[in-house]
Amino acid sequence: MTNLLNPKVAVYFLALLPQFLPADGSTLQTLELAAIATAGTVLWFGALALVVGALKRFFGAGRVRRVLDGVLGTVLVALGLKVAAEAA
């Protein structure tokens, strides 16, 4: 679904993909190359989903979340103080 809505993918398949086919390439060769590209994309997004799922569990843990909230809160307060000092 992500690639269907992305215009860069259409540009890739229309502009770059034909360069990897022979001049007298058949429709079957085009479909084969497209299937390879699709398989690579499915593997990439599957691996990405697994990593994000694991990180969600890690960052959702109570202690990790408190530490992140503290660190990010400190950074935001420091940025606010910097902006206030520059404006004054």
PDB file of C-alpha atoms in Angstrom:
ATOM      1  CA  MET A   1       0.000   0.000   0.000  1.00  0.00           C
ATOM      2  CA  THR A   2       2.870   2.356   0.803  1.00  0.00           C
ATOM      3  CA  ASN A   3       4.439   1.971  -2.625  1.00  0.00           C
ATOM      4  CA  LEU A   4       1.146   2.169  -4.480  1.00  0.00           C
ATOM      5  CA  LEU A   5       0.570   5.687  -3.126  1.00  0.00           C
ATOM      6  CA  ASN A   6       4.156   6.838  -3.640  1.00  0.00           C
ATOM      7  CA  PRO A   7       4.753   8.559  -7.005  1.00  0.00           C
ATOM      8  CA  LYS A   8       8.517   7.932  -6.758  1.00  0.00           C
ATOM      9  CA  VAL A   9       7.871   4.216  -7.168  1.00  0.00           C
ATOM     10  CA  ALA A  10       6.016   4.830 -10.429  1.00  0.00           C
ATOM     11  CA  VAL A  11       8.908   6.959 -11.660  1.00  0.00           C
ATOM     12  CA  TYR A  12      11.334   4.176 -10.705  1.00  0.00           C
ATOM     13  CA  PHE A  13       9.418   1.510 -12.581  1.00  0.00           C
ATOM     14  CA  LEU A  14       8.918   3.702 -15.638  1.00  0.00           C
ATOM     15  CA  ALA A  15      12.374   5.281 -15.845  1.00  0.00           C
ATOM     16  CA  LEU A  16      14.967   3.089 -14.157  1.00  0.00           C
ATOM     17  CA  LEU A  17      13.676  -0.442 -14.388  1.00  0.00           C
ATOM     18  CA  PRO A  18      13.712  -0.665 -18.226  1.00  0.00           C
ATOM     19  CA  GLN A  19      17.434   0.126 -18.222  1.00  0.00           C
ATOM     20  CA  PHE A  20      18.101  -3.269 -16.647  1.00  0.00           C
ATOM     21  CA  LEU A  21      16.294  -5.134 -19.422  1.00  0.00           C
ATOM     22  CA  PRO A  22      17.747  -6.091 -22.796  1.00  0.00           C
ATOM     23  CA  ALA A  23      16.668  -4.026 -25.798  1.00  0.00           C
ATOM     24  CA  ASP A  24      14.474  -6.846 -27.055  1.00  0.00           C
ATOM     25  CA  GLY A  25      13.161  -7.685 -23.571  1.00  0.00           C
ATOM     26  CA  SER A  26       9.908  -9.549 -23.348  1.00  0.00           C
ATOM     27  CA  THR A  27       6.962  -8.882 -21.078  1.00  0.00           C
ATOM     28  CA  LEU A  28       7.917 -11.931 -19.053  1.00  0.00           C
ATOM     29  CA  GLN A  29      11.365 -10.477 -18.328  1.00  0.00           C
ATOM     30  CA  THR A  30       9.778  -7.187 -17.272  1.00  0.00           C
ATOM     31  CA  LEU A  31       7.389  -8.997 -14.931  1.00  0.00           C
ATOM     32  CA  GLU A  32      10.249 -11.076 -13.538  1.00  0.00           C
ATOM     33  CA  LEU A  33      12.285  -7.977 -12.720  1.00  0.00           C
ATOM     34  CA  ALA A  34       9.238  -6.295 -11.199  1.00  0.00           C
ATOM     35  CA  ALA A  35       8.589  -9.407  -9.079  1.00  0.00           C
ATOM     36  CA  ILE A  36      12.171  -9.336  -7.796  1.00  0.00           C
ATOM     37  CA  ALA A  37      11.816  -5.656  -6.872  1.00  0.00           C
ATOM     38  CA  THR A  38       8.482  -6.367  -5.192  1.00  0.00           C
ATOM     39  CA  ALA A  39       9.929  -9.272  -3.204  1.00  0.00           C
ATOM     40  CA  GLY A  40      12.789  -7.068  -2.014  1.00  0.00           C
ATOM     41  CA  THR A  41      10.327  -4.394  -0.941  1.00  0.00           C
ATOM     42  CA  VAL A  42       8.146  -6.884   0.934  1.00  0.00           C
ATOM     43  CA  LEU A  43      11.203  -8.285   2.740  1.00  0.00           C
ATOM     44  CA  TRP A  44      12.392  -4.772   3.641  1.00  0.00           C
ATOM     45  CA  PHE A  45       9.041  -3.646   5.052  1.00  0.00           C
ATOM     46  CA  GLY A  46       8.629  -6.965   6.894  1.00  0.00           C
ATOM     47  CA  ALA A  47      12.020  -6.570   8.561  1.00  0.00           C
ATOM     48  CA  LEU A  48      11.223  -2.948   9.365  1.00  0.00           C
ATOM     49  CA  ALA A  49       7.928  -3.965  11.007  1.00  0.00           C
ATOM     50  CA  LEU A  50       9.712  -6.571  13.135  1.00  0.00           C
ATOM     51  CA  VAL A  51      12.331  -4.065  14.310  1.00  0.00           C
ATOM     52  CA  VAL A  52       9.732  -1.400  15.086  1.00  0.00           C
ATOM     53  CA  GLY A  53       7.668  -3.959  17.032  1.00  0.00           C
ATOM     54  CA  ALA A  54      10.690  -4.936  19.111  1.00  0.00           C
ATOM     55  CA  LEU A  55      11.604  -1.300  19.745  1.00  0.00           C
ATOM     56  CA  LYS A  56       8.023  -0.530  20.766  1.00  0.00           C
ATOM     57  CA  ARG A  57       8.227  -3.146  23.495  1.00  0.00           C
ATOM     58  CA  PHE A  58      11.636  -1.832  24.596  1.00  0.00           C
ATOM     59  CA  PHE A  59      10.661   1.845  24.691  1.00  0.00           C
ATOM     60  CA  GLY A  60       7.294   1.021  26.261  1.00  0.00           C
ATOM     61  CA  ALA A  61       8.928  -0.438  29.375  1.00  0.00           C
ATOM     62  CA  GLY A  62       8.316   1.699  32.484  1.00  0.00           C
ATOM     63  CA  ARG A  63      11.905   2.476  33.423  1.00  0.00           C
ATOM     64  CA  VAL A  64      13.030   3.240  29.869  1.00  0.00           C
ATOM     65  CA  ARG A  65      10.004   5.470  29.338  1.00  0.00           C
ATOM     66  CA  ARG A  66      10.688   7.459  32.530  1.00  0.00           C
ATOM     67  CA  VAL A  67      14.334   7.976  31.536  1.00  0.00           C
ATOM     68  CA  LEU A  68      13.345   9.094  28.026  1.00  0.00           C
ATOM     69  CA  ASP A  69      10.694  11.459  29.416  1.00  0.00           C
ATOM     70  CA  GLY A  70      13.271  12.970  31.772  1.00  0.00           C
ATOM     71  CA  VAL A  71      15.936  13.395  29.114  1.00  0.00           C
ATOM     72  CA  LEU A  72      13.580  14.805  26.489  1.00  0.00           C
ATOM     73  CA  GLY A  73      11.913  17.078  29.052  1.00  0.00           C
ATOM     74  CA  THR A  74      15.316  18.456  30.032  1.00  0.00           C
ATOM     75  CA  VAL A  75      16.219  19.055  26.381  1.00  0.00           C
ATOM     76  CA  LEU A  76      12.940  20.874  25.730  1.00  0.00           C
ATOM     77  CA  VAL A  77      13.334  23.082  28.814  1.00  0.00           C
ATOM     78  CA  ALA A  78      16.918  23.880  27.779  1.00  0.00           C
ATOM     79  CA  LEU A  79      15.762  24.821  24.260  1.00  0.00           C
ATOM     80  CA  GLY A  80      13.004  26.991  25.740  1.00  0.00           C
ATOM     81  CA  LEU A  81      15.504  28.767  27.980  1.00  0.00           C
ATOM     82  CA  LYS A  82      17.827  29.319  25.012  1.00  0.00           C
ATOM     83  CA  VAL A  83      15.024  30.844  22.936  1.00  0.00           C
ATOM     84  CA  ALA A  84      13.955  33.018  25.884  1.00  0.00           C
ATOM     85  CA  ALA A  85      17.537  34.216  26.383  1.00  0.00           C
ATOM     86  CA  GLU A  86      17.909  35.070  22.695  1.00  0.00           C
ATOM     87  CA  ALA A  87      14.628  36.955  22.557  1.00  0.00           C
ATOM     88  CA  ALA A  88      15.462  39.082  25.587  1.00  0.00           C
TER      89      ALA A  88
END
